PDB file of N, CA, C and O in Angstrom:
ATOM      1  N   MET E  30     124.321  73.942  73.100  1.00  0.00           N
ATOM      2  CA  MET E  30     124.412  72.672  72.737  1.00  0.00           C
ATOM      3  C   MET E  30     125.018  71.620  71.456  1.00  0.00           C
ATOM      4  O   MET E  30     124.293  72.399  70.584  1.00  0.00           O
ATOM      5  N   ILE E  31     125.749  70.484  71.074  1.00  0.00           N
ATOM      6  CA  ILE E  31     125.801  70.105  70.089  1.00  0.00           C
ATOM      7  C   ILE E  31     123.991  68.635  69.222  1.00  0.00           C
ATOM      8  O   ILE E  31     124.075  68.479  70.481  1.00  0.00           O
ATOM      9  N   GLU E  32     123.987  69.279  68.749  1.00  0.00           N
ATOM     10  CA  GLU E  32     122.619  68.379  68.213  1.00  0.00           C
ATOM     11  C   GLU E  32     123.707  67.292  67.144  1.00  0.00           C
ATOM     12  O   GLU E  32     122.921  66.215  67.133  1.00  0.00           O
ATOM     13  N   ASP E  33     124.440  67.751  66.349  1.00  0.00           N
ATOM     14  CA  ASP E  33     125.165  66.958  65.414  1.00  0.00           C
ATOM     15  C   ASP E  33     125.991  67.015  65.629  1.00  0.00           C
ATOM     16  O   ASP E  33     127.431  68.164  64.580  1.00  0.00           O
ATOM     17  N   SER E  34     127.283  65.733  66.308  1.00  0.00           N
ATOM     18  CA  SER E  34     128.600  65.446  66.083  1.00  0.00           C
ATOM     19  C   SER E  34     129.207  65.831  64.207  1.00  0.00           C
ATOM     20  O   SER E  34     130.625  65.683  64.723  1.00  0.00           O
ATOM     21  N   SER E  35     128.497  65.430  64.196  1.00  0.00           N
ATOM     22  CA  SER E  35     129.073  64.145  62.764  1.00  0.00           C
ATOM     23  C   SER E  35     129.516  65.825  61.688  1.00  0.00           C
ATOM     24  O   SER E  35     130.276  65.503  60.398  1.00  0.00           O
ATOM     25  N   ASN E  36     129.126  66.802  61.838  1.00  0.00           N
ATOM     26  CA  ASN E  36     129.204  68.286  61.070  1.00  0.00           C
ATOM     27  C   ASN E  36     131.144  68.845  62.164  1.00  0.00           C
ATOM     28  O   ASN E  36     131.800  69.296  61.571  1.00  0.00           O
ATOM     29  N   LEU E  37     131.301  68.104  62.940  1.00  0.00           N
ATOM     30  CA  LEU E  37     132.700  68.528  63.876  1.00  0.00           C
ATOM     31  C   LEU E  37     134.022  67.668  62.867  1.00  0.00           C
ATOM     32  O   LEU E  37     133.840  66.732  62.634  1.00  0.00           O
ATOM     33  N   VAL E  38     134.556  67.880  63.040  1.00  0.00           N
ATOM     34  CA  VAL E  38     136.377  67.556  62.347  1.00  0.00           C
ATOM     35  C   VAL E  38     137.391  68.335  64.137  1.00  0.00           C
ATOM     36  O   VAL E  38     137.109  68.727  64.943  1.00  0.00           O
ATOM     37  N   LYS E  39     138.657  66.403  64.129  1.00  0.00           N
ATOM     38  CA  LYS E  39     139.042  66.391  65.581  1.00  0.00           C
ATOM     39  C   LYS E  39     139.721  68.169  65.783  1.00  0.00           C
ATOM     40  O   LYS E  39     140.429  68.887  64.012  1.00  0.00           O
ATOM     41  N   GLY E  40     139.839  68.078  66.467  1.00  0.00           N
ATOM     42  CA  GLY E  40     140.636  69.626  66.778  1.00  0.00           C
ATOM     43  C   GLY E  40     139.378  70.655  67.364  1.00  0.00           C
ATOM     44  O   GLY E  40     140.308  72.448  67.274  1.00  0.00           O
ATOM     45  N   GLN E  41     138.403  70.953  67.031  1.00  0.00           N
ATOM     46  CA  GLN E  41     137.393  71.690  67.477  1.00  0.00           C
ATOM     47  C   GLN E  41     137.746  71.748  68.663  1.00  0.00           C
ATOM     48  O   GLN E  41     137.527  70.663  69.674  1.00  0.00           O
ATOM     49  N   ILE E  42     137.384  73.457  69.184  1.00  0.00           N
ATOM     50  CA  ILE E  42     136.869  73.540  70.387  1.00  0.00           C
ATOM     51  C   ILE E  42     135.937  73.504  71.145  1.00  0.00           C
ATOM     52  O   ILE E  42     135.262  73.813  70.076  1.00  0.00           O
ATOM     53  N   LEU E  43     135.628  72.844  71.821  1.00  0.00           N
ATOM     54  CA  LEU E  43     134.579  72.830  72.517  1.00  0.00           C
ATOM     55  C   LEU E  43     134.348  72.954  73.912  1.00  0.00           C
ATOM     56  O   LEU E  43     135.627  72.856  74.826  1.00  0.00           O
ATOM     57  N   LYS E  44     133.399  73.444  74.668  1.00  0.00           N
ATOM     58  CA  LYS E  44     132.926  73.435  75.519  1.00  0.00           C
ATOM     59  C   LYS E  44     132.222  72.720  76.828  1.00  0.00           C
ATOM     60  O   LYS E  44     130.680  72.386  76.121  1.00  0.00           O
ATOM     61  N   VAL E  45     133.007  72.349  77.681  1.00  0.00           N
ATOM     62  CA  VAL E  45     131.628  71.567  78.963  1.00  0.00           C
ATOM     63  C   VAL E  45     130.911  72.398  79.230  1.00  0.00           C
ATOM     64  O   VAL E  45     131.432  73.294  80.247  1.00  0.00           O
ATOM     65  N   ASP E  46     129.350  71.422  79.675  1.00  0.00           N
ATOM     66  CA  ASP E  46     128.655  72.300  80.342  1.00  0.00           C
ATOM     67  C   ASP E  46     128.317  71.279  81.841  1.00  0.00           C
ATOM     68  O   ASP E  46     127.892  70.880  81.751  1.00  0.00           O
ATOM     69  N   LEU E  47     129.212  72.796  83.123  1.00  0.00           N
ATOM     70  CA  LEU E  47     128.996  71.512  83.864  1.00  0.00           C
ATOM     71  C   LEU E  47     127.763  71.199  84.209  1.00  0.00           C
ATOM     72  O   LEU E  47     127.444  70.586  85.159  1.00  0.00           O
ATOM     73  N   SER E  48     126.349  71.879  84.602  1.00  0.00           N
ATOM     74  CA  SER E  48     125.632  72.080  84.480  1.00  0.00           C
ATOM     75  C   SER E  48     125.379  70.589  84.746  1.00  0.00           C
ATOM     76  O   SER E  48     124.158  70.038  84.859  1.00  0.00           O
ATOM     77  N   LEU E  49     125.343  70.158  83.139  1.00  0.00           N
ATOM     78  CA  LEU E  49     124.809  68.981  82.596  1.00  0.00           C
ATOM     79  C   LEU E  49     125.920  67.556  83.445  1.00  0.00           C
ATOM     80  O   LEU E  49     124.966  66.762  82.871  1.00  0.00           O
ATOM     81  N   VAL E  50     126.512  67.883  83.808  1.00  0.00           N
ATOM     82  CA  VAL E  50     127.568  66.705  84.027  1.00  0.00           C
ATOM     83  C   VAL E  50     127.398  66.483  85.353  1.00  0.00           C
ATOM     84  O   VAL E  50     128.332  65.339  85.659  1.00  0.00           O
ATOM     85  N   GLN E  51     127.690  67.709  86.132  1.00  0.00           N
ATOM     86  CA  GLN E  51     127.697  67.484  87.513  1.00  0.00           C
ATOM     87  C   GLN E  51     127.551  65.986  88.202  1.00  0.00           C
ATOM     88  O   GLN E  51     128.169  65.802  89.573  1.00  0.00           O
ATOM     89  N   ASP E  52     125.815  65.424  87.939  1.00  0.00           N
ATOM     90  CA  ASP E  52     125.958  64.471  88.732  1.00  0.00           C
ATOM     91  C   ASP E  52     126.429  63.308  88.229  1.00  0.00           C
ATOM     92  O   ASP E  52     126.142  62.313  88.785  1.00  0.00           O
ATOM     93  N   ARG E  53     127.752  63.084  87.427  1.00  0.00           N
ATOM     94  CA  ARG E  53     127.628  61.490  86.643  1.00  0.00           C
ATOM     95  C   ARG E  53     129.353  61.826  86.512  1.00  0.00           C
ATOM     96  O   ARG E  53     129.315  60.572  86.234  1.00  0.00           O
ATOM     97  N   LEU E  54     130.267  63.000  86.596  1.00  0.00           N
ATOM     98  CA  LEU E  54     131.241  62.769  86.869  1.00  0.00           C
ATOM     99  C   LEU E  54     131.538  63.160  87.982  1.00  0.00           C
ATOM    100  O   LEU E  54     131.314  62.979  89.356  1.00  0.00           O
ATOM    101  N   PRO E  55     132.732  61.849  88.738  1.00  0.00           N
ATOM    102  CA  PRO E  55     133.653  62.193  90.038  1.00  0.00           C
ATOM    103  C   PRO E  55     134.198  63.305  90.367  1.00  0.00           C
ATOM    104  O   PRO E  55     134.549  64.954  88.990  1.00  0.00           O
ATOM    105  N   SER E  56     133.833  64.015  91.343  1.00  0.00           N
ATOM    106  CA  SER E  56     134.225  65.167  91.753  1.00  0.00           C
ATOM    107  C   SER E  56     135.563  65.458  91.196  1.00  0.00           C
ATOM    108  O   SER E  56     135.762  67.528  91.594  1.00  0.00           O
ATOM    109  N   LYS E  57     137.013  65.034  91.313  1.00  0.00           N
ATOM    110  CA  LYS E  57     138.190  65.610  91.561  1.00  0.00           C
ATOM    111  C   LYS E  57     138.122  66.043  89.833  1.00  0.00           C
ATOM    112  O   LYS E  57     138.374  66.607  88.717  1.00  0.00           O
ATOM    113  N   LEU E  58     137.454  65.193  88.491  1.00  0.00           N
ATOM    114  CA  LEU E  58     136.687  65.938  87.490  1.00  0.00           C
ATOM    115  C   LEU E  58     135.901  67.410  87.342  1.00  0.00           C
ATOM    116  O   LEU E  58     136.271  68.336  86.547  1.00  0.00           O
ATOM    117  N   ILE E  59     135.427  67.144  87.941  1.00  0.00           N
ATOM    118  CA  ILE E  59     134.541  68.313  87.886  1.00  0.00           C
ATOM    119  C   ILE E  59     135.382  69.839  89.070  1.00  0.00           C
ATOM    120  O   ILE E  59     134.686  70.630  88.580  1.00  0.00           O
ATOM    121  N   ILE E  60     136.100  68.837  89.408  1.00  0.00           N
ATOM    122  CA  ILE E  60     136.574  70.827  90.247  1.00  0.00           C
ATOM    123  C   ILE E  60     137.668  71.071  89.108  1.00  0.00           C
ATOM    124  O   ILE E  60     138.366  71.861  88.942  1.00  0.00           O
ATOM    125  N   GLN E  61     138.487  69.971  87.943  1.00  0.00           N
ATOM    126  CA  GLN E  61     139.248  70.091  87.178  1.00  0.00           C
ATOM    127  C   GLN E  61     138.134  71.324  85.823  1.00  0.00           C
ATOM    128  O   GLN E  61     138.660  72.359  85.623  1.00  0.00           O
ATOM    129  N   LEU E  62     137.517  70.501  85.799  1.00  0.00           N
ATOM    130  CA  LEU E  62     136.388  71.017  84.568  1.00  0.00           C
ATOM    131  C   LEU E  62     136.039  72.769  85.438  1.00  0.00           C
ATOM    132  O   LEU E  62     135.380  73.909  84.637  1.00  0.00           O
ATOM    133  N   LYS E  63     136.089  72.921  86.570  1.00  0.00           N
ATOM    134  CA  LYS E  63     135.571  74.514  86.981  1.00  0.00           C
ATOM    135  C   LYS E  63     136.390  74.811  87.027  1.00  0.00           C
ATOM    136  O   LYS E  63     136.175  76.210  86.432  1.00  0.00           O
ATOM    137  N   LYS E  64     137.832  74.625  86.743  1.00  0.00           N
ATOM    138  CA  LYS E  64     138.572  75.656  86.331  1.00  0.00           C
ATOM    139  C   LYS E  64     138.949  75.522  84.701  1.00  0.00           C
ATOM    140  O   LYS E  64     139.504  76.986  84.328  1.00  0.00           O
ATOM    141  N   ASP E  65     138.673  74.685  83.622  1.00  0.00           N
ATOM    142  CA  ASP E  65     139.234  75.139  82.610  1.00  0.00           C
ATOM    143  C   ASP E  65     137.871  73.673  82.319  1.00  0.00           C
ATOM    144  O   ASP E  65     138.427  72.618  81.368  1.00  0.00           O
ATOM    145  N   PRO E  66     137.154  74.265  81.326  1.00  0.00           N
ATOM    146  CA  PRO E  66     135.974  73.161  81.080  1.00  0.00           C
ATOM    147  C   PRO E  66     135.737  73.166  79.651  1.00  0.00           C
ATOM    148  O   PRO E  66     134.982  73.005  78.580  1.00  0.00           O
ATOM    149  N   ILE E  67     137.042  73.726  78.839  1.00  0.00           N
ATOM    150  CA  ILE E  67     137.249  74.159  76.979  1.00  0.00           C
ATOM    151  C   ILE E  67     138.122  72.568  76.765  1.00  0.00           C
ATOM    152  O   ILE E  67     138.963  72.573  76.969  1.00  0.00           O
ATOM    153  N   GLY E  68     138.204  72.106  76.235  1.00  0.00           N
ATOM    154  CA  GLY E  68     138.911  71.403  75.334  1.00  0.00           C
ATOM    155  C   GLY E  68     138.991  70.680  73.129  1.00  0.00           C
ATOM    156  O   GLY E  68     138.040  71.231  73.418  1.00  0.00           O
ATOM    157  N   THR E  69     139.827  70.477  73.515  1.00  0.00           N
ATOM    158  CA  THR E  69     139.408  70.075  71.947  1.00  0.00           C
ATOM    159  C   THR E  69     139.480  68.890  71.581  1.00  0.00           C
ATOM    160  O   THR E  69     139.500  67.280  72.263  1.00  0.00           O
ATOM    161  N   LEU E  70     138.176  68.742  70.613  1.00  0.00           N
ATOM    162  CA  LEU E  70     138.277  67.184  69.861  1.00  0.00           C
ATOM    163  C   LEU E  70     139.068  66.376  69.712  1.00  0.00           C
ATOM    164  O   LEU E  70     140.193  66.709  68.320  1.00  0.00           O
ATOM    165  N   VAL E  71     139.108  65.320  69.973  1.00  0.00           N
ATOM    166  CA  VAL E  71     140.423  64.190  69.315  1.00  0.00           C
ATOM    167  C   VAL E  71     140.116  62.921  69.272  1.00  0.00           C
ATOM    168  O   VAL E  71     140.473  62.704  68.454  1.00  0.00           O
ATOM    169  N   GLY E  72     138.289  63.119  69.092  1.00  0.00           N
ATOM    170  CA  GLY E  72     137.658  61.403  69.243  1.00  0.00           C
ATOM    171  C   GLY E  72     136.460  61.411  69.663  1.00  0.00           C
ATOM    172  O   GLY E  72     135.956  62.294  69.877  1.00  0.00           O
ATOM    173  N   TRP E  73     135.573  60.870  68.635  1.00  0.00           N
ATOM    174  CA  TRP E  73     134.168  59.838  68.911  1.00  0.00           C
ATOM    175  C   TRP E  73     134.458  58.404  69.892  1.00  0.00           C
ATOM    176  O   TRP E  73     135.610  57.856  69.900  1.00  0.00           O
ATOM    177  N   LYS E  74     133.268  58.292  70.878  1.00  0.00           N
ATOM    178  CA  LYS E  74     133.403  57.264  71.374  1.00  0.00           C
ATOM    179  C   LYS E  74     132.157  55.911  71.057  1.00  0.00           C
ATOM    180  O   LYS E  74     130.998  57.565  70.941  1.00  0.00           O
ATOM    181  N   MET E  75     131.870  55.047  70.583  1.00  0.00           N
ATOM    182  CA  MET E  75     129.933  54.669  70.082  1.00  0.00           C
ATOM    183  C   MET E  75     129.533  54.727  72.231  1.00  0.00           C
ATOM    184  O   MET E  75     130.357  54.019  73.230  1.00  0.00           O
ATOM    185  N   VAL E  76     128.700  54.557  72.546  1.00  0.00           N
ATOM    186  CA  VAL E  76     128.298  54.919  73.528  1.00  0.00           C
ATOM    187  C   VAL E  76     127.227  54.123  73.766  1.00  0.00           C
ATOM    188  O   VAL E  76     126.988  53.672  75.158  1.00  0.00           O
ATOM    189  N   ASP E  77     126.649  54.259  72.686  1.00  0.00           N
ATOM    190  CA  ASP E  77     125.214  52.993  73.016  1.00  0.00           C
ATOM    191  C   ASP E  77     125.459  53.008  71.664  1.00  0.00           C
ATOM    192  O   ASP E  77     125.802  53.469  70.556  1.00  0.00           O
ATOM    193  N   GLY E  78     123.857  51.760  71.081  1.00  0.00           N
ATOM    194  CA  GLY E  78     123.272  51.315  70.156  1.00  0.00           C
ATOM    195  C   GLY E  78     123.213  52.848  69.314  1.00  0.00           C
ATOM    196  O   GLY E  78     123.555  52.619  68.126  1.00  0.00           O
ATOM    197  N   ASN E  79     123.158  54.388  69.496  1.00  0.00           N
ATOM    198  CA  ASN E  79     122.813  54.979  68.862  1.00  0.00           C
ATOM    199  C   ASN E  79     123.239  56.538  69.178  1.00  0.00           C
ATOM    200  O   ASN E  79     122.960  57.138  68.122  1.00  0.00           O
ATOM    201  N   SER E  80     124.200  56.315  70.398  1.00  0.00           N
ATOM    202  CA  SER E  80     124.444  57.462  70.168  1.00  0.00           C
ATOM    203  C   SER E  80     125.879  57.697  70.254  1.00  0.00           C
ATOM    204  O   SER E  80     126.645  56.766  70.770  1.00  0.00           O
ATOM    205  N   PHE E  81     126.635  59.118  69.707  1.00  0.00           N
ATOM    206  CA  PHE E  81     128.052  59.045  70.443  1.00  0.00           C
ATOM    207  C   PHE E  81     128.555  60.427  71.183  1.00  0.00           C
ATOM    208  O   PHE E  81     127.991  60.698  71.562  1.00  0.00           O
ATOM    209  N   GLY E  82     130.215  59.698  72.403  1.00  0.00           N
ATOM    210  CA  GLY E  82     130.350  60.473  72.031  1.00  0.00           C
ATOM    211  C   GLY E  82     131.239  61.066  71.750  1.00  0.00           C
ATOM    212  O   GLY E  82     131.923  60.902  71.416  1.00  0.00           O
ATOM    213  N   LEU E  83     131.691  62.563  72.304  1.00  0.00           N
ATOM    214  CA  LEU E  83     133.170  63.530  71.475  1.00  0.00           C
ATOM    215  C   LEU E  83     134.112  62.589  73.348  1.00  0.00           C
ATOM    216  O   LEU E  83     133.620  63.739  74.768  1.00  0.00           O
ATOM    217  N   VAL E  84     135.172  62.473  72.442  1.00  0.00           N
ATOM    218  CA  VAL E  84     136.419  62.528  72.725  1.00  0.00           C
ATOM    219  C   VAL E  84     137.104  63.913  73.088  1.00  0.00           C
ATOM    220  O   VAL E  84     137.659  64.260  72.447  1.00  0.00           O
ATOM    221  N   LEU E  85     137.558  64.566  74.422  1.00  0.00           N
ATOM    222  CA  LEU E  85     137.804  66.124  74.472  1.00  0.00           C
ATOM    223  C   LEU E  85     139.240  65.452  74.842  1.00  0.00           C
ATOM    224  O   LEU E  85     139.862  64.749  76.088  1.00  0.00           O
ATOM    225  N   ARG E  86     140.554  66.611  74.459  1.00  0.00           N
ATOM    226  CA  ARG E  86     142.206  66.156  75.647  1.00  0.00           C
ATOM    227  C   ARG E  86     141.667  68.203  75.836  1.00  0.00           C
ATOM    228  O   ARG E  86     141.485  68.798  75.055  1.00  0.00           O
ATOM    229  N   PHE E  87     142.498  67.541  77.127  1.00  0.00           N
ATOM    230  CA  PHE E  87     142.816  69.174  78.408  1.00  0.00           C
ATOM    231  C   PHE E  87     143.654  69.820  78.304  1.00  0.00           C
ATOM    232  O   PHE E  87     144.836  69.171  78.148  1.00  0.00           O
ATOM    233  N   ASN E  88     143.515  70.979  78.751  1.00  0.00           N
ATOM    234  CA  ASN E  88     145.082  71.527  78.372  1.00  0.00           C
ATOM    235  C   ASN E  88     146.246  71.472  79.664  1.00  0.00           C
ATOM    236  O   ASN E  88     146.640  71.218  79.538  1.00  0.00           O
ATOM    237  N   ASP E  89     145.580  70.394  80.247  1.00  0.00           N
ATOM    238  CA  ASP E  89     146.081  69.269  81.690  1.00  0.00           C
ATOM    239  C   ASP E  89     146.833  68.262  80.803  1.00  0.00           C
ATOM    240  O   ASP E  89     147.521  67.086  81.852  1.00  0.00           O
ATOM    241  N   GLY E  90     146.063  67.876  79.757  1.00  0.00           N
ATOM    242  CA  GLY E  90     146.470  66.903  79.387  1.00  0.00           C
ATOM    243  C   GLY E  90     145.448  65.729  79.635  1.00  0.00           C
ATOM    244  O   GLY E  90     145.806  64.371  78.526  1.00  0.00           O
ATOM    245  N   SER E  91     144.879  65.764  80.130  1.00  0.00           N
ATOM    246  CA  SER E  91     143.907  64.242  80.303  1.00  0.00           C
ATOM    247  C   SER E  91     142.307  64.223  79.347  1.00  0.00           C
ATOM    248  O   SER E  91     142.274  65.577  78.370  1.00  0.00           O
ATOM    249  N   VAL E  92     142.032  63.106  79.104  1.00  0.00           N
ATOM    250  CA  VAL E  92     141.756  63.177  78.272  1.00  0.00           C
ATOM    251  C   VAL E  92     139.901  62.719  78.992  1.00  0.00           C
ATOM    252  O   VAL E  92     140.061  61.342  79.253  1.00  0.00           O
ATOM    253  N   ASN E  93     139.013  62.670  77.824  1.00  0.00           N
ATOM    254  CA  ASN E  93     137.686  62.186  78.696  1.00  0.00           C
ATOM    255  C   ASN E  93     136.441  61.910  77.606  1.00  0.00           C
ATOM    256  O   ASN E  93     136.812  62.968  76.863  1.00  0.00           O
ATOM    257  N   TRP E  94     135.411  61.627  77.653  1.00  0.00           N
ATOM    258  CA  TRP E  94     134.823  62.096  76.766  1.00  0.00           C
ATOM    259  C   TRP E  94     133.396  61.971  77.579  1.00  0.00           C
ATOM    260  O   TRP E  94     132.864  62.009  78.848  1.00  0.00           O
ATOM    261  N   PHE E  95     132.081  62.684  76.360  1.00  0.00           N
ATOM    262  CA  PHE E  95     130.609  63.517  77.156  1.00  0.00           C
ATOM    263  C   PHE E  95     130.073  63.751  75.892  1.00  0.00           C
ATOM    264  O   PHE E  95     129.982  63.218  74.314  1.00  0.00           O
ATOM    265  N   PHE E  96     128.736  62.544  76.393  1.00  0.00           N
ATOM    266  CA  PHE E  96     127.704  63.174  75.562  1.00  0.00           C
ATOM    267  C   PHE E  96     127.761  64.523  74.372  1.00  0.00           C
ATOM    268  O   PHE E  96     127.938  65.616  74.965  1.00  0.00           O
ATOM    269  N   GLU E  97     127.150  64.196  73.542  1.00  0.00           N
ATOM    270  CA  GLU E  97     127.226  65.897  72.532  1.00  0.00           C
ATOM    271  C   GLU E  97     127.088  66.897  73.398  1.00  0.00           C
ATOM    272  O   GLU E  97     126.897  68.044  73.359  1.00  0.00           O
ATOM    273  N   GLU E  98     125.233  66.564  73.968  1.00  0.00           N
ATOM    274  CA  GLU E  98     124.382  67.391  74.449  1.00  0.00           C
ATOM    275  C   GLU E  98     125.068  68.276  75.183  1.00  0.00           C
ATOM    276  O   GLU E  98     124.867  69.335  76.211  1.00  0.00           O
ATOM    277  N   GLU E  99     126.377  67.080  76.283  1.00  0.00           N
ATOM    278  CA  GLU E  99     126.850  67.989  77.179  1.00  0.00           C
ATOM    279  C   GLU E  99     127.824  69.227  77.027  1.00  0.00           C
ATOM    280  O   GLU E  99     128.809  69.975  77.880  1.00  0.00           O
ATOM    281  N   LEU E 100     128.225  69.082  75.659  1.00  0.00           N
ATOM    282  CA  LEU E 100     129.259  70.421  74.554  1.00  0.00           C
ATOM    283  C   LEU E 100     128.440  71.724  74.284  1.00  0.00           C
ATOM    284  O   LEU E 100     127.321  71.292  73.482  1.00  0.00           O
ATOM    285  N   SER E 101     129.335  72.253  73.896  1.00  0.00           N
ATOM    286  CA  SER E 101     128.905  73.267  73.320  1.00  0.00           C
ATOM    287  C   SER E 101     130.528  73.443  72.158  1.00  0.00           C
ATOM    288  O   SER E 101     130.948  73.478  73.000  1.00  0.00           O
ATOM    289  N   LEU E 102     130.214  74.477  71.009  1.00  0.00           N
ATOM    290  CA  LEU E 102     131.309  75.215  70.251  1.00  0.00           C
ATOM    291  C   LEU E 102     131.548  76.533  70.429  1.00  0.00           C
ATOM    292  O   LEU E 102     130.460  76.688  70.931  1.00  0.00           O
ATOM    293  N   VAL E 103     133.220  75.875  70.688  1.00  0.00           N
ATOM    294  CA  VAL E 103     133.612  77.390  71.601  1.00  0.00           C
ATOM    295  C   VAL E 103     133.800  78.294  69.968  1.00  0.00           C
ATOM    296  O   VAL E 103     134.825  77.423  69.193  1.00  0.00           O
ATOM    297  N   GLU E 104     133.282  79.153  69.714  1.00  0.00           N
ATOM    298  CA  GLU E 104     133.675  80.078  68.066  1.00  0.00           C
ATOM    299  C   GLU E 104     134.932  80.624  68.159  1.00  0.00           C
ATOM    300  O   GLU E 104     136.003  80.629  67.286  1.00  0.00           O
ATOM    301  N   SER E 105     135.256  81.240  69.264  1.00  0.00           N
ATOM    302  CA  SER E 105     136.879  82.495  69.669  1.00  0.00           C
ATOM    303  C   SER E 105     137.121  82.535  70.980  1.00  0.00           C
ATOM    304  O   SER E 105     136.021  82.704  72.112  1.00  0.00           O
ATOM    305  N   PHE E 106     138.783  82.342  71.274  1.00  0.00           N
ATOM    306  CA  PHE E 106     138.553  82.564  72.272  1.00  0.00           C
ATOM    307  C   PHE E 106     138.530  84.632  72.497  1.00  0.00           C
ATOM    308  O   PHE E 106     139.051  85.278  71.915  1.00  0.00           O
TER     309      PHE E 106
END
């Protein structure tokens, strides 16, 4: 889980924790994430007054945002 995204830089590889997102995402996206939950950080999104979402680009070219706590840093493949 990422607790502070201020230390991240664009281009870092992150993994979506499916157990934390299944209740809020459309089924089509869940199916895609089950195949490949790894994405590249491309930016940040203000999601409310005091937290950020992280915007990821996936290998299929799609872009989606997630809360910090729904992601983890991938050290290496």
